[in-house]
Short mmCIF file of C-alpha atoms in Angstrom, two decimals:
data_model
loop_
_atom_site.label_atom_id
_atom_site.label_comp_id
_atom_site.label_asym_id
_atom_site.label_seq_id
_atom_site.Cartn_x
_atom_site.Cartn_y
_atom_site.Cartn_z
CA UNK A 1 -41.39 -19.17 1.61
CA UNK A 2 -38.67 -19.90 4.04
CA UNK A 3 -39.08 -21.21 7.17
CA UNK A 4 -36.53 -18.72 9.88
CA UNK A 5 -34.38 -19.36 12.58
CA UNK A 6 -36.82 -18.08 15.08
CA UNK A 7 -39.72 -20.38 13.94
CA UNK A 8 -37.51 -23.13 13.97
CA UNK A 9 -36.02 -22.64 17.41
CA UNK A 10 -39.69 -22.74 18.79
CA UNK A 11 -40.95 -26.20 16.41
CA UNK A 12 -37.63 -27.28 18.13
CA UNK A 13 -38.93 -26.45 21.04
CA UNK A 14 -42.15 -27.26 20.93
CA UNK A 15 -41.44 -31.07 20.10
CA UNK A 16 -39.63 -31.26 23.35
CA UNK A 17 -42.48 -33.00 25.38
CA UNK A 18 -43.50 -35.42 22.40
CA UNK A 19 -39.76 -36.87 23.04
CA UNK A 20 -39.87 -36.92 26.64
CA UNK A 21 -43.50 -38.32 27.30
CA UNK A 22 -44.10 -40.16 24.39
CA UNK A 23 -47.31 -38.91 24.59
CA UNK A 24 -48.28 -39.72 20.64
CA UNK A 25 -49.10 -37.84 17.77
CA UNK A 26 -51.61 -35.96 19.75
CA UNK A 27 -49.77 -34.41 22.21
CA UNK A 28 -47.30 -33.60 19.10
CA UNK A 29 -50.21 -31.49 17.18
CA UNK A 30 -51.51 -30.07 20.48
CA UNK A 31 -48.27 -28.92 21.59
CA UNK A 32 -47.30 -27.01 17.79
CA UNK A 33 -50.92 -26.36 16.69
CA UNK A 34 -50.35 -23.01 17.98
CA UNK A 35 -46.80 -22.57 16.19
CA UNK A 36 -48.40 -23.74 13.08
CA UNK A 37 -51.44 -21.14 13.43
CA UNK A 38 -48.97 -18.39 14.18
CA UNK A 39 -46.56 -19.47 10.98
CA UNK A 40 -49.24 -19.67 8.60
CA UNK A 41 -50.36 -15.74 9.94
CA UNK A 42 -47.00 -14.47 9.21
CA UNK A 43 -46.84 -15.64 6.61
CA UNK A 44 -50.15 -14.50 4.65
CA UNK A 45 -48.94 -11.27 6.94
CA UNK A 46 -45.30 -10.96 4.34
CA UNK A 47 -45.60 -8.86 1.36
CA UNK A 48 -45.42 -10.45 -1.36
CA UNK A 49 -41.87 -10.14 -3.31
CA UNK A 50 -42.45 -10.89 -6.88
CA UNK A 51 -44.88 -7.94 -6.90
CA UNK A 52 -42.26 -5.53 -5.58
CA UNK A 53 -41.30 -3.17 -8.17
CA UNK A 54 -37.08 -1.54 -8.40
CA UNK A 55 -35.44 0.56 -10.48
CA UNK A 56 -32.03 2.26 -10.45
CA UNK A 57 -30.17 5.29 -10.90
CA UNK A 58 -26.88 6.53 -9.87
CA UNK A 59 -23.12 6.48 -11.41
CA UNK A 60 -22.41 5.16 -14.58
CA UNK A 61 -18.70 5.95 -14.35
CA UNK A 62 -16.24 6.05 -12.42
CA UNK A 63 -12.52 6.44 -12.22
CA UNK A 64 -10.32 3.37 -10.35
CA UNK A 65 -9.38 4.24 -6.77
CA UNK A 66 -12.31 6.22 -6.31
CA UNK A 67 -16.48 4.94 -5.06
CA UNK A 68 -19.53 5.23 -7.24
CA UNK A 69 -22.99 5.23 -5.53
CA UNK A 70 -26.13 3.90 -7.33
CA UNK A 71 -29.07 4.03 -6.05
CA UNK A 72 -31.93 1.23 -5.71
CA UNK A 73 -36.20 2.35 -5.69
CA UNK A 74 -38.25 -0.21 -4.04
CA UNK A 75 -41.35 0.61 -4.56
CA UNK A 76 -44.44 -1.60 -1.96
CA UNK A 77 -47.64 -1.55 -4.17
CA UNK A 78 -49.41 -4.57 -1.42
CA UNK A 79 -51.66 -3.50 0.72
CA UNK A 80 -49.63 -4.46 3.86
CA UNK A 81 -46.03 -3.19 4.64
CA UNK A 82 -42.47 -4.99 3.35
CA UNK A 83 -40.28 -5.63 5.92
CA UNK A 84 -37.38 -6.97 4.21
CA UNK A 85 -33.53 -7.72 4.07
CA UNK A 86 -32.24 -7.36 0.66
CA UNK A 87 -28.91 -7.84 -1.12
CA UNK A 88 -27.98 -5.68 -3.75
CA UNK A 89 -25.21 -8.39 -5.71
CA UNK A 90 -22.17 -7.21 -8.14
CA UNK A 91 -19.06 -8.76 -9.48
CA UNK A 92 -16.59 -9.50 -6.74
CA UNK A 93 -14.24 -6.79 -8.47
CA UNK A 94 -16.73 -4.35 -7.55
CA UNK A 95 -15.72 -3.97 -4.05
CA UNK A 96 -12.31 -3.43 -1.72
CA UNK A 97 -11.58 -6.54 -0.04
CA UNK A 98 -14.27 -7.40 2.78
CA UNK A 99 -16.59 -4.96 1.80
CA UNK A 100 -18.96 -6.67 0.33
CA UNK A 101 -21.09 -8.05 3.39
CA UNK A 102 -21.54 -4.83 3.99
CA UNK A 103 -21.96 -2.84 1.36
CA UNK A 104 -24.23 -4.96 -0.69
CA UNK A 105 -27.25 -5.81 2.36
CA UNK A 106 -30.02 -3.22 3.32
CA UNK A 107 -32.51 -4.03 6.09
CA UNK A 108 -35.64 -2.05 5.01
CA UNK A 109 -39.27 -1.19 6.44
CA UNK A 110 -41.35 0.06 3.43
CA UNK A 111 -45.09 1.03 3.94
CA UNK A 112 -48.00 -0.44 1.55
CA UNK A 113 -47.99 1.94 -1.47
CA UNK A 114 -44.73 3.75 -0.68
CA UNK A 115 -41.17 3.65 -1.72
CA UNK A 116 -37.68 3.40 -0.59
CA UNK A 117 -34.62 4.14 -1.65
CA UNK A 118 -31.18 2.57 -1.32
CA UNK A 119 -27.66 3.06 -1.53
CA UNK A 120 -25.35 0.24 -2.54
CA UNK A 121 -21.08 2.79 -2.53
CA UNK A 122 -19.01 0.48 -5.17
CA UNK A 123 -15.24 0.79 -4.32
CA UNK A 124 -13.95 -0.79 -7.52
CA UNK A 125 -10.44 -2.88 -7.55
CA UNK A 126 -10.24 -3.08 -11.41
CA UNK A 127 -10.77 -1.39 -14.86
CA UNK A 128 -13.72 -2.00 -17.55
CA UNK A 129 -17.63 -2.73 -17.03
CA UNK A 130 -19.15 -4.02 -13.98
CA UNK A 131 -22.63 -5.24 -14.63
CA UNK A 132 -25.01 -5.72 -11.33
CA UNK A 133 -25.95 -9.38 -10.99
CA UNK A 134 -29.30 -9.71 -9.23
CA UNK A 135 -31.61 -8.40 -5.97
CA UNK A 136 -32.34 -11.32 -3.69
CA UNK A 137 -35.39 -9.52 -1.18
CA UNK A 138 -36.54 -11.98 1.57
CA UNK A 139 -39.76 -10.50 2.46
CA UNK A 140 -40.92 -11.18 6.43
CA UNK A 141 -44.31 -11.47 8.29
CA UNK A 142 -44.74 -9.25 11.47
CA UNK A 143 -43.42 -12.00 13.67
CA UNK A 144 -40.72 -12.93 11.92
CA UNK A 145 -41.54 -16.99 11.96
CA UNK A 146 -41.96 -16.95 8.19
CA UNK A 147 -40.62 -15.08 5.24
CA UNK A 148 -41.22 -15.01 1.29
CA UNK A 149 -38.00 -14.97 -0.98
CA UNK A 150 -37.65 -13.90 -4.72
CA UNK A 151 -34.66 -12.39 -6.54
CA UNK A 152 -35.50 -9.11 -9.21
CA UNK A 153 -33.26 -8.32 -12.56
CA UNK A 154 -32.40 -4.94 -12.52
CA UNK A 155 -29.91 -4.47 -15.08
CA UNK A 156 -27.29 -1.26 -14.76
CA UNK A 157 -23.71 -1.42 -15.60
CA UNK A 158 -20.91 1.28 -14.03
CA UNK A 159 -17.97 1.46 -16.10
CA UNK A 160 -14.86 1.70 -14.19
CA UNK A 161 -12.14 4.43 -15.99
CA UNK A 162 -7.97 4.32 -16.13
CA UNK A 163 -7.36 6.37 -12.55
CA UNK A 164 -5.13 9.14 -14.82
CA UNK A 165 -2.47 9.39 -11.50
CA UNK A 166 0.10 11.02 -13.78
CA UNK A 167 -2.71 14.08 -14.14
CA UNK A 168 -0.41 15.92 -11.16
CA UNK A 169 1.87 16.80 -13.01
CA UNK A 170 0.37 18.64 -16.43
CA UNK A 171 0.27 22.25 -14.27
CA UNK A 172 4.39 21.86 -14.38
CA UNK A 173 4.22 20.01 -18.05
CA UNK A 174 1.99 23.65 -18.75
CA UNK A 175 4.48 25.98 -17.48
CA UNK A 176 7.19 24.39 -19.84
CA UNK A 177 5.19 24.28 -22.92
CA UNK A 178 4.59 28.04 -22.45
CA UNK A 179 8.24 28.83 -22.99
CA UNK A 180 8.39 26.98 -25.71
CA UNK A 181 5.06 28.62 -26.99
CA UNK A 182 6.41 31.78 -25.81
CA UNK A 183 3.76 32.85 -23.54
CA UNK A 184 6.18 33.73 -20.84
CA UNK A 185 9.27 35.99 -19.93
CA UNK A 186 11.39 33.36 -20.52
CA UNK A 187 11.67 32.54 -25.19
CA UNK A 188 13.06 30.10 -26.99
CA UNK A 189 14.52 31.22 -29.86
CA UNK A 190 16.20 29.47 -32.58
CA UNK A 191 15.41 26.27 -32.41
CA UNK A 192 11.77 26.44 -33.31
CA UNK A 193 10.17 26.20 -36.51
CA UNK A 194 7.48 28.28 -36.54
CA UNK A 195 8.51 32.18 -36.34
CA UNK A 196 6.54 33.89 -33.44
CA UNK A 197 7.39 37.81 -32.93
CA UNK A 198 10.09 40.58 -32.84
CA UNK A 199 11.57 42.11 -29.51
CA UNK A 200 13.86 43.93 -28.56
CA UNK A 201 17.00 42.70 -27.81
CA UNK A 202 18.40 42.29 -23.61
CA UNK A 203 21.98 41.25 -23.15
CA UNK A 204 22.52 37.38 -23.51
CA UNK A 205 20.35 36.26 -26.32
CA UNK A 206 21.88 34.43 -29.18
CA UNK A 207 23.23 36.93 -31.41
CA UNK A 208 21.81 34.55 -34.23
CA UNK A 209 18.92 35.49 -33.43
CA UNK A 210 19.15 39.23 -34.40
CA UNK A 211 17.26 40.99 -37.12
CA UNK A 212 19.50 42.70 -39.14
CA UNK A 213 16.78 44.43 -41.30
CA UNK A 214 14.32 44.93 -38.49
CA UNK A 215 16.88 46.16 -36.69
CA UNK A 216 17.67 48.75 -40.11
CA UNK A 217 14.45 50.08 -39.63
CA UNK A 218 14.48 51.51 -35.91
CA UNK A 219 17.07 52.81 -33.06
CA UNK A 220 17.05 48.94 -31.21
CA UNK A 221 18.47 45.88 -31.68
CA UNK A 222 15.24 43.21 -32.67
CA UNK A 223 15.32 39.28 -32.30
CA UNK A 224 13.39 37.24 -33.19
CA UNK A 225 11.36 34.68 -31.17
CA UNK A 226 10.54 31.18 -32.30
CA UNK A 227 6.98 28.70 -31.05
CA UNK A 228 7.03 25.10 -32.15
CA UNK A 229 4.58 24.56 -35.35
CA UNK A 230 1.12 23.60 -34.17
CA UNK A 231 -1.44 21.27 -35.21
CA UNK A 232 1.14 18.79 -35.57
CA UNK A 233 -0.30 14.85 -35.26
CA UNK A 234 0.04 12.29 -32.56
CA UNK A 235 -0.73 8.50 -33.19
CA UNK A 236 -0.56 6.95 -29.08
CA UNK A 237 -0.41 3.56 -30.10
CA UNK A 238 -0.91 0.89 -26.93
CA UNK A 239 1.04 -2.77 -27.09
CA UNK A 240 -2.03 -5.23 -26.07
CA UNK A 241 -0.15 -8.27 -26.29
CA UNK A 242 1.64 -10.47 -23.72
CA UNK A 243 4.25 -8.46 -22.80
CA UNK A 244 1.72 -5.84 -21.15
CA UNK A 245 0.18 -8.31 -18.72
CA UNK A 246 3.80 -8.82 -17.14
CA UNK A 247 2.78 -6.78 -13.31
CA UNK A 248 5.25 -3.79 -12.02
CA UNK A 249 4.01 -3.51 -8.79
CA UNK A 250 0.68 -3.63 -8.26
CA UNK A 251 -0.38 -3.11 -11.61
CA UNK A 252 -0.22 -4.37 -15.41
CA UNK A 253 2.63 -2.89 -17.73
CA UNK A 254 -1.03 -2.07 -20.12
CA UNK A 255 -2.04 0.17 -17.09
CA UNK A 256 1.53 2.37 -16.71
CA UNK A 257 1.19 3.15 -20.25
CA UNK A 258 -2.28 4.37 -20.20
CA UNK A 259 -1.57 6.51 -17.82
CA UNK A 260 1.43 8.07 -20.15
CA UNK A 261 -0.54 8.11 -22.83
CA UNK A 262 -3.12 9.96 -21.15
CA UNK A 263 -0.68 12.85 -19.46
CA UNK A 264 0.31 13.09 -23.58
CA UNK A 265 -2.86 13.67 -24.78
CA UNK A 266 -3.50 16.09 -22.46
CA UNK A 267 -0.36 18.12 -22.94
CA UNK A 268 -0.42 17.69 -26.76
CA UNK A 269 -4.02 18.54 -27.34
CA UNK A 270 -3.19 21.66 -24.84
CA UNK A 271 0.02 22.32 -27.15
CA UNK A 272 -2.63 22.34 -30.56
CA UNK A 273 -1.90 18.95 -31.60
CA UNK A 274 -4.23 16.74 -32.46
CA UNK A 275 -4.07 12.86 -31.10
CA UNK A 276 -5.14 9.99 -32.02
CA UNK A 277 -5.17 6.14 -29.89
CA UNK A 278 -4.48 2.84 -31.17
CA UNK A 279 -4.83 -0.22 -29.23
CA UNK A 280 -3.01 -3.12 -30.98
CA UNK A 281 -1.77 -6.86 -30.24
CA UNK A 282 -2.98 -9.02 -33.22
CA UNK A 283 -5.97 -7.23 -34.10
CA UNK A 284 -7.01 -3.32 -33.56
CA UNK A 285 -8.77 -3.44 -29.50
CA UNK A 286 -9.68 0.56 -29.63
CA UNK A 287 -8.98 3.26 -31.50
CA UNK A 288 -9.90 6.86 -31.14
CA UNK A 289 -10.33 9.53 -33.95
CA UNK A 290 -10.46 12.94 -34.14
CA UNK A 291 -11.41 14.18 -31.43
CA UNK A 292 -12.35 18.09 -30.69
CA UNK A 293 -9.67 18.80 -27.56
CA UNK A 294 -12.56 18.87 -25.53
CA UNK A 295 -13.90 15.76 -26.64
CA UNK A 296 -10.62 14.03 -26.50
CA UNK A 297 -9.45 12.82 -22.62
CA UNK A 298 -13.05 11.51 -22.31
CA UNK A 299 -13.21 9.36 -25.59
CA UNK A 300 -9.13 8.26 -24.56
CA UNK A 301 -10.52 7.13 -20.67
CA UNK A 302 -13.74 5.47 -21.93
CA UNK A 303 -11.98 3.47 -24.71
CA UNK A 304 -9.19 2.66 -22.44
CA UNK A 305 -11.66 1.42 -19.75
CA UNK A 306 -11.78 -2.10 -21.17
CA UNK A 307 -8.93 -2.49 -22.43
CA UNK A 308 -6.84 -6.15 -21.23
CA UNK A 309 -4.10 -8.03 -22.35
CA UNK A 310 -4.24 -10.17 -24.45
CA UNK A 311 -2.14 -13.47 -23.67
CA UNK A 312 -0.79 -13.62 -27.44
CA UNK A 313 2.37 -12.41 -29.15
CA UNK A 314 1.95 -8.76 -30.90
CA UNK A 315 2.12 -8.74 -34.90
CA UNK A 316 4.31 -6.04 -35.30
CA UNK A 317 3.56 -6.28 -39.15
CA UNK A 318 -0.29 -5.84 -38.56
CA UNK A 319 0.77 -3.51 -35.82
CA UNK A 320 2.66 -1.13 -38.56
CA UNK A 321 0.28 -1.31 -41.80
CA UNK A 322 -2.91 -0.46 -39.13
CA UNK A 323 -0.32 2.54 -37.27
CA UNK A 324 0.54 3.50 -41.35
CA UNK A 325 -3.47 3.44 -42.54
CA UNK A 326 -4.23 5.76 -39.60
CA UNK A 327 -1.83 8.02 -39.89
CA UNK A 328 -1.19 8.79 -43.65
CA UNK A 329 0.65 12.14 -43.44
CA UNK A 330 3.75 12.75 -41.31
CA UNK A 331 3.32 12.27 -37.67
CA UNK A 332 4.57 11.34 -34.36
CA UNK A 333 3.69 7.47 -33.77
CA UNK A 334 4.87 6.94 -30.21
CA UNK A 335 4.62 3.19 -29.62
CA UNK A 336 3.83 1.70 -26.10
CA UNK A 337 5.48 -1.21 -25.84
CA UNK A 338 8.19 -3.71 -24.17
CA UNK A 339 12.21 -3.27 -24.40
CA UNK A 340 12.56 -7.14 -24.47
CA UNK A 341 14.97 -8.08 -26.90
CA UNK A 342 13.20 -11.13 -28.38
CA UNK A 343 9.87 -9.31 -29.00
CA UNK A 344 12.04 -6.17 -30.27
CA UNK A 345 14.84 -7.73 -32.66
CA UNK A 346 12.60 -10.41 -33.80
CA UNK A 347 9.03 -8.18 -34.87
CA UNK A 348 9.77 -4.61 -34.44
CA UNK A 349 13.18 -4.24 -35.77
CA UNK A 350 12.36 -5.35 -39.21
CA UNK A 351 9.23 -3.24 -40.28
CA UNK A 352 10.48 -0.16 -38.29
CA UNK A 353 12.06 1.11 -41.24
CA UNK A 354 8.56 1.76 -42.63
CA UNK A 355 7.79 3.85 -39.51
CA UNK A 356 10.67 5.73 -39.23
CA UNK A 357 10.84 7.02 -43.13
CA UNK A 358 8.09 8.15 -42.56
CA UNK A 359 6.95 9.43 -39.52
CA UNK A 360 8.93 10.60 -35.85
CA UNK A 361 8.67 7.58 -33.88
CA UNK A 362 8.97 7.39 -30.08
CA UNK A 363 9.45 4.34 -28.18
CA UNK A 364 8.29 4.20 -24.51
CA UNK A 365 8.63 1.35 -22.08
CA UNK A 366 7.87 0.85 -18.10
CA UNK A 367 10.73 -0.57 -16.62
CA UNK A 368 10.74 -2.15 -13.33
CA UNK A 369 12.22 -0.64 -10.80
CA UNK A 370 12.92 -3.94 -8.47
CA UNK A 371 15.60 -4.87 -11.11
CA UNK A 372 17.54 -1.64 -10.28
CA UNK A 373 17.33 -2.73 -6.14
CA UNK A 374 18.63 -6.01 -7.13
CA UNK A 375 21.70 -4.79 -8.92
CA UNK A 376 22.31 -2.63 -5.92
CA UNK A 377 22.31 -5.34 -3.53
CA UNK A 378 25.48 -6.78 -1.77
CA UNK A 379 25.66 -9.10 1.32
CA UNK A 380 25.43 -12.18 0.86
CA UNK A 381 25.86 -14.88 -1.93
CA UNK A 382 22.12 -14.93 -3.18
CA UNK A 383 22.39 -11.37 -3.42
CA UNK A 384 25.26 -11.58 -4.98
CA UNK A 385 23.67 -13.61 -7.99
CA UNK A 386 20.96 -11.54 -7.80
CA UNK A 387 22.99 -8.80 -8.74
CA UNK A 388 24.71 -10.12 -11.59
CA UNK A 389 21.53 -11.58 -13.03
CA UNK A 390 19.70 -8.04 -12.67
CA UNK A 391 22.86 -6.40 -14.12
CA UNK A 392 22.44 -8.91 -17.15
CA UNK A 393 18.79 -7.87 -18.14
CA UNK A 394 20.08 -4.46 -17.45
CA UNK A 395 22.59 -4.69 -20.49
CA UNK A 396 20.15 -6.38 -22.50
CA UNK A 397 17.76 -3.71 -22.48
CA UNK A 398 20.22 -0.63 -22.70
CA UNK A 399 21.56 -2.58 -25.82
CA UNK A 400 17.63 -3.36 -27.27
CA UNK A 401 17.60 0.75 -26.73
CA UNK A 402 20.49 1.07 -28.99
CA UNK A 403 19.42 -0.41 -31.20
CA UNK A 404 16.24 1.50 -31.70
CA UNK A 405 18.09 4.74 -31.70
CA UNK A 406 20.11 3.66 -34.29
CA UNK A 407 17.51 3.68 -36.20
CA UNK A 408 16.73 7.17 -35.79
CA UNK A 409 13.60 6.33 -32.65
CA UNK A 410 13.52 7.95 -29.56
CA UNK A 411 13.28 6.01 -26.71
CA UNK A 412 12.10 6.55 -23.02
CA UNK A 413 12.48 3.61 -20.64
CA UNK A 414 11.25 4.60 -17.26
CA UNK A 415 10.00 2.61 -14.12
CA UNK A 416 5.82 3.11 -13.63
CA UNK A 417 6.17 6.11 -11.19
CA UNK A 418 8.38 8.48 -13.68
CA UNK A 419 7.42 7.29 -16.99
CA UNK A 420 3.99 9.47 -17.74
CA UNK A 421 6.74 12.89 -16.82
CA UNK A 422 9.63 11.58 -18.69
CA UNK A 423 7.25 10.78 -22.10
CA UNK A 424 6.20 14.12 -21.39
CA UNK A 425 9.61 15.50 -21.34
CA UNK A 426 10.73 13.50 -24.60
CA UNK A 427 7.64 15.14 -26.37
CA UNK A 428 8.56 18.65 -25.19
CA UNK A 429 12.35 18.19 -26.33
CA UNK A 430 10.89 17.07 -29.94
CA UNK A 431 8.61 20.10 -29.98
CA UNK A 432 11.24 22.44 -28.99
CA UNK A 433 13.89 20.95 -31.78
CA UNK A 434 10.85 21.62 -34.39
CA UNK A 435 11.16 17.54 -35.29
CA UNK A 436 7.58 17.42 -35.12
#
């Protein structure tokens, strides 16, 4: 039960004569008695809150940056109408800054025995699961003097998925894949690992692709065409240790790595390859295996949605052992991690031969574009010092990448915007060279 602002104002006004003329308690009661009766009637006519029925429906998942609509159905079983203010509470990260105050509050009138639907629009700012908190309802009487207030727990969860912004690069990468696969007039020859077909020789073709036996059986010169092998296995490994928590621009490195992994998975599944996912720091955080092509991307985005960087040093030996168990046969292992010198030299390099002995290994890392900007800065003393520090950081990064390449590892080092297409290009290059 709550006294509304209107009732409080009337009570204050009603007590003014007592303060001026000091007429005693009898005058006080005489002045406030009508207000007391009005408040009692108003409270009695306010619809009860505890008996209200509430259910939810609507979106269960949404991509980061998009909106989700969750509908609350409010049923009034009482014999009098409900006039209420309602607040549908969600975690702060469910809204854009400043939007919660208007998006979560509703005014509603529900006649006796009827129901109404109220829609709360969420626009999450972070990945993960967002759970509804509680619904607070304040029911007013017809005069607005008194109100009943109560809360209800109405469970609901919305999973916020990675945005997959690199999807825009998929058509161009698929076009390149079709060239490698011999599906267009531009054919890749000679370096593939799987014979595709014969066709007539045209000027400019590599003479090493001429099939002399087929040429002898017909009147024209025949050349072989090739396509990359299919049904290769690719294991995408996300390093979720402390280095993945570093923010580059507006997002953590882990999010940029996820986006690159999703583009690679979409491209590889279209190429007929099998893709698995492992997320690891000191233990397995996510594992997706054996998914069909049509179910691969939904499984990956659901597994990635709840991943968060862990502020621990990644156990490189444990990661290597888990990757080897997950990929027992020859595979392409794509490790999305940091190129910082200390974690690579102390953690990864000592165990790297265990991976390269059996598998092809590709290491992809998120570079900070601000470092390149600093390296190019000139003009004053501070800028020169910043440029020197940035140049030193770049030199260390290049040295670390060269150490990995000497072990037979393919290295992709690119900014968040360029990492996903660069990783896809590296995959296509390995496929064209027959190294998968």
